[in-house]
Structures are given as structure tokens and as C-alpha cells.
Amino acid sequence: MQRSRLGAIALASSALLGAALASPAIAATETGTTVPTYQEFKAATYQDADNQYIVNGDEPAGTNADLRTFYDRLVGQDSLNEGLIVNTVGGADDKWSTAQVGNLTYCVSNKFGTRKADIVNAMNGGAGLWEAASSRINFVYVPSQDASCTTRNNNVLFSVEPVQTSQYIARAFFPSSPKRSRNVLVDDSIWTSGSWTPSNILGHELGHTLGFRHEHTRPEAGTCFEDNNWRPLTPYDSASIMHYPQCNGSSSNLSMTATDRQGAAALYGA
């Protein structure tokens, strides 16, 4: 990303440069061409006794999220191309076609036993989060296929099946995954995950099925890096449903944010 815009803005608008913005990180931009990263900007911004960030000398920016909004506004539109991210394969977005994203069919295995109805409800709740973000996204439950709900069932796009593992609570796939890998596997620990509700956990997994990557692979997270095979869609969102709380995430419950909804609309249309 180009990092020269903030320097130009700082020079053009001296009124914007209050005491807090005249920090070492920002001051360098007034004579040079290097714009500080958000993390550099945050580290150089004064935080008062109430843990509020202060900008423009005496204006509270509030929380980390508020400070990020201020930074994005100061930097300009260049920074708005960062954030909720889509997986890429060979440099191309890993996404469904317009026709397919409106018909994402799935079954729920009878092997869930007494928990099957709970999984059906959780899947419906998780799917509804993304469907509310873009009217083009439509997950379609096909109960008639539940008796043979495996990746070999070609009557549905993917299957939802139980698994016993200590490695994860649930796992999913990307649109580019071959049919043999198109399943959402769910461990029993989904019922004992504290503030992570089953609907939000499956909402996270369904985000992957739409092509969205973990938000914490972005450098702003400072940890849990995975790889660089992604394209940014919206501003970095530490509270994203796609951001693990344990990877410097700011949300404890995997709930969906306004930025998540913007990302879905950016990729598939509102």
C-alpha cells in the first residue's frame, strides 16, 4: 500500500496537526514521504488516565477502534482498502459465482443424534449473519439429503458432519476446495465454548465457505500470521467474526461487526 498520502495531508492541513499528532511518528511525515503504520501511529498517540486516546491536542478519540477510524480518515481512501480479507488463489479472489452464492445447499448429518436439531438451528443462525449482509448470499438447508450427508453426496454443495477431535471446535473449506473437502466438521466442544455461541462459531466457519480468511493474518494483529494469499476488502477489524479473540482480537464472542457486513457486500454485492 502506498504510504505517502498522510504526509501530503499533514502538510496541506496544519489545523489537523494538534499536539498529539505532532508526535515523532507523524512529524516525520511533514518533511518526508513515509507514512506511519497504524501500529506506529497508535504507539505515538497519547493515552490519558481514562485510557482514552487524545488527538489534535485535546480531542478524545476514545477506544482503539475510534483511533483507527480517525487514522483512516486522516490517511484517506488508500487505507480503506485494508481489512476483512478474501482468500486468493493464483492472485484471483476465491469466491462463488453470482449464481452459486445464491444457492449454497447443504445437509446436516443424522449422525449428530440428539444434537442434530441444535446444529440445524446453529447453522441457520450462522448463515443468517451473512445473508443479512448481502441479499445475494443464500445458504439453503436440504433436509432430504441428511440420511446420506457426506462429501460424496452430489445433491448438495457441502455437508455438515460431526467429528471427534481435540484440534479444533469446527472447521470448514474455501470455495476453491474440491468436492471431497467441502464439509463443515463440528466437534462436541462447540457446546462448551463459553461466550462463543454455536451460531457465531458456525458463522465464522461459514465465513470461510464464502472465501473469507482469518482477519488476524493481517500485520495489524501483530500475531497469528498465516500467509499473504489474500486481498483486503475493508478496514482492519480486530473485532471481526473472522478474528480469533486469542490472536489480539478485541471481541470475546465472535460476533459479526458492521465491517464484516461491509466486507461481504464488497465481495458479493449488497
Short mmCIF file of C-alpha atoms in Angstrom, two decimals:
data_model
loop_
_atom_site.label_atom_id
_atom_site.label_comp_id
_atom_site.label_asym_id
_atom_site.label_seq_id
_atom_site.Cartn_x
_atom_site.Cartn_y
_atom_site.Cartn_z
CA MET A 1 0.00 0.00 0.00
CA GLN A 2 1.23 3.49 -0.77
CA ARG A 3 2.23 5.34 2.39
CA SER A 4 2.78 8.89 1.16
CA ARG A 5 -0.75 10.25 1.49
CA LEU A 6 -0.62 11.15 5.18
CA GLY A 7 2.43 13.32 4.62
CA ALA A 8 0.58 15.28 1.95
CA ILE A 9 -2.46 15.67 4.17
CA ALA A 10 -0.34 16.78 7.11
CA LEU A 11 1.29 19.47 5.01
CA ALA A 12 -1.97 20.62 3.46
CA SER A 13 -3.94 20.84 6.69
CA SER A 14 -1.93 22.27 9.57
CA ALA A 15 -5.15 22.62 11.58
CA LEU A 16 -5.23 18.82 11.75
CA LEU A 17 -1.83 18.68 13.39
CA GLY A 18 -2.54 19.18 17.08
CA ALA A 19 -0.08 18.31 19.82
CA ALA A 20 -0.89 14.62 19.76
CA LEU A 21 -0.44 14.35 16.00
CA ALA A 22 2.87 16.19 16.21
CA SER A 23 4.36 13.02 17.62
CA PRO A 24 7.69 11.65 16.34
CA ALA A 25 5.90 9.19 14.05
CA ILE A 26 3.73 11.87 12.46
CA ALA A 27 6.33 14.64 12.50
CA ALA A 28 8.49 12.59 10.18
CA THR A 29 5.81 12.76 7.51
CA GLU A 30 5.87 16.55 7.40
CA THR A 31 9.24 16.59 5.68
CA GLY A 32 9.45 13.08 4.29
CA THR A 33 7.39 10.60 2.34
CA THR A 34 6.91 7.81 4.87
CA VAL A 35 3.50 7.49 6.48
CA PRO A 36 3.47 5.60 9.79
CA THR A 37 1.62 2.34 10.01
CA TYR A 38 -1.41 2.31 12.27
CA GLN A 39 0.58 0.50 14.95
CA GLU A 40 3.28 3.20 14.84
CA PHE A 41 0.65 5.93 14.94
CA LYS A 42 -1.12 4.27 17.88
CA ALA A 43 2.14 3.86 19.84
CA ALA A 44 2.94 7.56 19.38
CA THR A 45 -0.52 8.81 20.38
CA TYR A 46 -1.03 9.95 23.97
CA GLN A 47 -3.38 7.88 26.12
CA ASP A 48 -4.77 9.60 29.23
CA ALA A 49 -5.59 8.25 32.68
CA ASP A 50 -9.00 7.12 31.47
CA ASN A 51 -7.33 5.07 28.71
CA GLN A 52 -8.70 7.36 26.00
CA TYR A 53 -6.52 8.28 23.05
CA ILE A 54 -6.09 12.04 22.60
CA VAL A 55 -5.69 13.56 19.14
CA ASN A 56 -5.48 17.12 17.83
CA GLY A 57 -4.06 18.20 21.16
CA ASP A 58 -7.20 17.96 23.25
CA GLU A 59 -9.77 15.82 21.44
CA PRO A 60 -10.54 12.34 22.76
CA ALA A 61 -10.54 9.64 20.08
CA GLY A 62 -11.78 7.10 22.60
CA THR A 63 -11.09 3.42 22.09
CA ASN A 64 -8.69 1.62 19.80
CA ALA A 65 -11.49 1.29 17.24
CA ASP A 66 -12.19 5.04 17.42
CA LEU A 67 -8.50 5.83 16.97
CA ARG A 68 -8.36 3.54 13.94
CA THR A 69 -11.30 5.38 12.41
CA PHE A 70 -9.52 8.69 12.99
CA TYR A 71 -6.32 7.34 11.41
CA ASP A 72 -8.19 6.02 8.36
CA ARG A 73 -9.91 9.37 7.91
CA LEU A 74 -6.59 11.18 8.17
CA VAL A 75 -4.77 8.89 5.77
CA GLY A 76 -7.60 8.92 3.26
CA GLN A 77 -9.08 6.35 0.95
CA ASP A 78 -5.85 4.38 0.48
CA SER A 79 -6.22 2.86 3.92
CA LEU A 80 -9.82 1.89 3.31
CA ASN A 81 -8.63 -0.89 1.04
CA GLU A 82 -7.39 -2.83 4.05
CA GLY A 83 -9.39 -5.19 6.22
CA LEU A 84 -11.84 -8.11 6.06
CA ILE A 85 -9.97 -10.24 3.61
CA VAL A 86 -10.82 -12.73 0.89
CA ASN A 87 -8.68 -15.75 0.13
CA THR A 88 -6.85 -15.67 -3.19
CA VAL A 89 -5.73 -18.50 -5.45
CA GLY A 90 -3.22 -17.60 -8.11
CA GLY A 91 -3.90 -13.95 -7.43
CA ALA A 92 -7.67 -14.26 -8.06
CA ASP A 93 -10.42 -13.93 -5.47
CA ASP A 94 -11.55 -17.27 -4.09
CA LYS A 95 -15.31 -16.70 -4.27
CA TRP A 96 -18.51 -18.22 -5.59
CA SER A 97 -20.15 -17.11 -8.82
CA THR A 98 -23.21 -14.88 -8.53
CA ALA A 99 -25.43 -17.84 -9.40
CA GLN A 100 -23.81 -20.25 -6.94
CA VAL A 101 -23.65 -17.90 -3.95
CA GLY A 102 -27.44 -17.63 -4.16
CA ASN A 103 -27.80 -21.40 -3.82
CA LEU A 104 -25.33 -22.70 -1.24
CA THR A 105 -27.03 -26.00 -0.49
CA TYR A 106 -26.08 -28.18 2.46
CA CYS A 107 -27.26 -31.13 4.53
CA VAL A 108 -26.84 -31.88 8.25
CA SER A 109 -25.84 -35.43 9.10
CA ASN A 110 -28.17 -37.62 11.13
CA LYS A 111 -25.05 -38.75 13.00
CA PHE A 112 -25.39 -35.70 15.24
CA GLY A 113 -28.10 -37.72 17.00
CA THR A 114 -29.88 -35.85 19.78
CA ARG A 115 -27.87 -32.73 18.94
CA LYS A 116 -28.96 -32.60 15.32
CA ALA A 117 -31.75 -30.06 15.85
CA ASP A 118 -29.29 -27.86 17.75
CA ILE A 119 -26.82 -27.99 14.85
CA VAL A 120 -29.59 -27.20 12.37
CA ASN A 121 -30.53 -24.14 14.43
CA ALA A 122 -26.91 -23.04 14.85
CA MET A 123 -26.28 -23.37 11.12
CA ASN A 124 -29.38 -21.33 10.41
CA GLY A 125 -28.22 -18.66 12.82
CA GLY A 126 -24.69 -18.57 11.42
CA ALA A 127 -25.92 -18.47 7.83
CA GLY A 128 -28.34 -15.66 8.69
CA LEU A 129 -25.45 -13.42 9.74
CA TRP A 130 -24.00 -13.45 6.22
CA GLU A 131 -27.36 -13.45 4.45
CA ALA A 132 -28.27 -10.26 6.27
CA ALA A 133 -25.06 -8.67 4.98
CA SER A 134 -25.72 -9.41 1.31
CA SER A 135 -29.04 -10.33 -0.26
CA ARG A 136 -27.10 -12.35 -2.85
CA ILE A 137 -25.85 -14.82 -0.25
CA ASN A 138 -28.26 -17.66 0.38
CA PHE A 139 -27.49 -20.83 2.34
CA VAL A 140 -30.11 -23.50 1.59
CA TYR A 141 -30.66 -26.37 4.01
CA VAL A 142 -31.82 -29.56 2.22
CA PRO A 143 -33.06 -31.94 4.95
CA SER A 144 -33.99 -34.63 2.41
CA GLN A 145 -30.26 -35.31 1.99
CA ASP A 146 -29.47 -35.71 5.70
CA ALA A 147 -29.52 -39.52 5.62
CA SER A 148 -26.57 -39.55 3.22
CA CYS A 149 -24.88 -36.37 4.32
CA THR A 150 -21.25 -36.77 3.28
CA THR A 151 -18.93 -35.11 0.80
CA ARG A 152 -19.90 -37.82 -1.70
CA ASN A 153 -23.47 -36.51 -1.87
CA ASN A 154 -23.64 -34.53 -5.12
CA ASN A 155 -27.17 -33.30 -4.41
CA VAL A 156 -25.79 -30.64 -2.06
CA LEU A 157 -22.82 -28.30 -2.29
CA PHE A 158 -21.48 -29.26 1.12
CA SER A 159 -22.20 -31.39 4.15
CA VAL A 160 -22.23 -30.64 7.87
CA GLU A 161 -20.89 -33.60 9.83
CA PRO A 162 -19.79 -34.46 13.39
CA VAL A 163 -16.16 -35.13 14.24
CA GLN A 164 -14.26 -36.07 17.38
CA THR A 165 -11.04 -34.15 17.73
CA SER A 166 -9.06 -32.08 20.20
CA GLN A 167 -7.53 -29.97 17.42
CA TYR A 168 -10.44 -27.62 16.75
CA ILE A 169 -14.05 -26.83 17.59
CA ALA A 170 -15.12 -26.75 13.96
CA ARG A 171 -13.53 -26.42 10.56
CA ALA A 172 -14.72 -25.57 7.05
CA PHE A 173 -13.42 -25.01 3.49
CA PHE A 174 -12.96 -22.36 0.80
CA PRO A 175 -14.91 -22.04 -2.47
CA SER A 176 -11.87 -23.37 -4.35
CA SER A 177 -11.78 -26.56 -2.28
CA PRO A 178 -12.51 -29.80 -4.18
CA LYS A 179 -15.82 -31.53 -3.51
CA ARG A 180 -14.14 -34.16 -1.33
CA SER A 181 -13.16 -31.40 1.10
CA ARG A 182 -16.41 -29.45 1.14
CA ASN A 183 -17.73 -30.17 4.57
CA VAL A 184 -18.14 -28.34 7.85
CA LEU A 185 -16.93 -30.60 10.65
CA VAL A 186 -18.16 -29.92 14.18
CA ASP A 187 -16.78 -31.28 17.45
CA ASP A 188 -18.87 -31.65 20.61
CA SER A 189 -16.81 -28.90 22.24
CA ILE A 190 -18.99 -26.41 20.34
CA TRP A 191 -21.49 -26.79 23.19
CA THR A 192 -18.98 -25.87 25.91
CA SER A 193 -17.15 -22.92 24.33
CA GLY A 194 -18.20 -20.26 26.80
CA SER A 195 -19.07 -16.93 25.23
CA TRP A 196 -18.59 -18.35 21.72
CA THR A 197 -22.14 -19.34 20.82
CA PRO A 198 -22.65 -22.23 18.38
CA SER A 199 -24.27 -19.83 15.88
CA ASN A 200 -21.30 -17.47 15.98
CA ILE A 201 -18.81 -20.33 15.72
CA LEU A 202 -20.61 -21.68 12.66
CA GLY A 203 -20.97 -18.12 11.37
CA HIS A 204 -17.17 -17.92 11.49
CA GLU A 205 -16.85 -21.22 9.64
CA LEU A 206 -19.40 -20.19 7.03
CA GLY A 207 -17.32 -17.06 6.51
CA HIS A 208 -14.58 -19.39 5.29
CA THR A 209 -17.00 -21.16 2.95
CA LEU A 210 -17.66 -17.75 1.38
CA GLY A 211 -13.95 -17.19 0.89
CA PHE A 212 -13.09 -15.02 3.90
CA ARG A 213 -9.76 -15.52 5.65
CA HIS A 214 -8.79 -15.08 9.28
CA GLU A 215 -8.54 -11.37 9.95
CA HIS A 216 -5.61 -11.91 12.30
CA THR A 217 -3.27 -12.93 9.48
CA ARG A 218 -3.09 -9.19 8.74
CA PRO A 219 0.02 -7.44 10.11
CA GLU A 220 -2.07 -5.15 12.34
CA ALA A 221 -2.89 -8.11 14.57
CA GLY A 222 0.78 -8.49 15.45
CA THR A 223 0.46 -12.25 15.87
CA CYS A 224 -1.00 -15.46 14.38
CA PHE A 225 0.29 -14.70 10.86
CA GLU A 226 -0.70 -17.37 8.33
CA ASP A 227 0.29 -16.27 4.81
CA ASN A 228 -0.12 -13.47 2.27
CA ASN A 229 -2.59 -15.17 -0.07
CA TRP A 230 -5.45 -12.73 0.47
CA ARG A 231 -6.86 -9.47 -0.77
CA PRO A 232 -8.09 -6.75 1.63
CA LEU A 233 -11.71 -5.59 1.38
CA THR A 234 -12.40 -3.21 4.30
CA PRO A 235 -10.53 -1.58 7.18
CA TYR A 236 -8.79 -3.95 9.59
CA ASP A 237 -11.27 -5.08 12.21
CA SER A 238 -9.91 -6.57 15.43
CA ALA A 239 -13.50 -7.38 16.48
CA SER A 240 -14.34 -9.24 13.26
CA ILE A 241 -16.15 -12.56 13.40
CA MET A 242 -13.17 -13.83 11.39
CA HIS A 243 -10.64 -12.69 14.04
CA TYR A 244 -9.69 -15.12 16.80
CA PRO A 245 -10.03 -13.36 20.18
CA GLN A 246 -6.84 -15.10 21.35
CA CYS A 247 -4.90 -13.50 18.47
CA ASN A 248 -5.15 -9.95 19.81
CA GLY A 249 -8.81 -9.77 18.87
CA SER A 250 -10.94 -7.18 20.63
CA SER A 251 -14.16 -9.21 20.75
CA SER A 252 -14.68 -12.11 23.12
CA ASN A 253 -17.70 -13.67 21.45
CA LEU A 254 -17.04 -13.92 17.68
CA SER A 255 -19.98 -11.67 16.93
CA MET A 256 -20.40 -10.10 13.49
CA THR A 257 -19.49 -6.44 13.05
CA ALA A 258 -20.57 -3.71 10.67
CA THR A 259 -17.19 -4.07 8.95
CA ASP A 260 -17.86 -7.77 8.39
CA ARG A 261 -21.13 -6.89 6.71
CA GLN A 262 -19.37 -4.29 4.57
CA GLY A 263 -16.81 -6.90 3.52
CA ALA A 264 -19.49 -9.37 2.48
CA ALA A 265 -21.27 -6.68 0.47
CA ALA A 266 -17.97 -5.59 -1.10
CA LEU A 267 -17.27 -9.11 -2.34
CA TYR A 268 -20.74 -10.30 -3.29
CA GLY A 269 -22.82 -7.14 -3.56
CA ALA A 270 -25.26 -5.58 -1.13
#
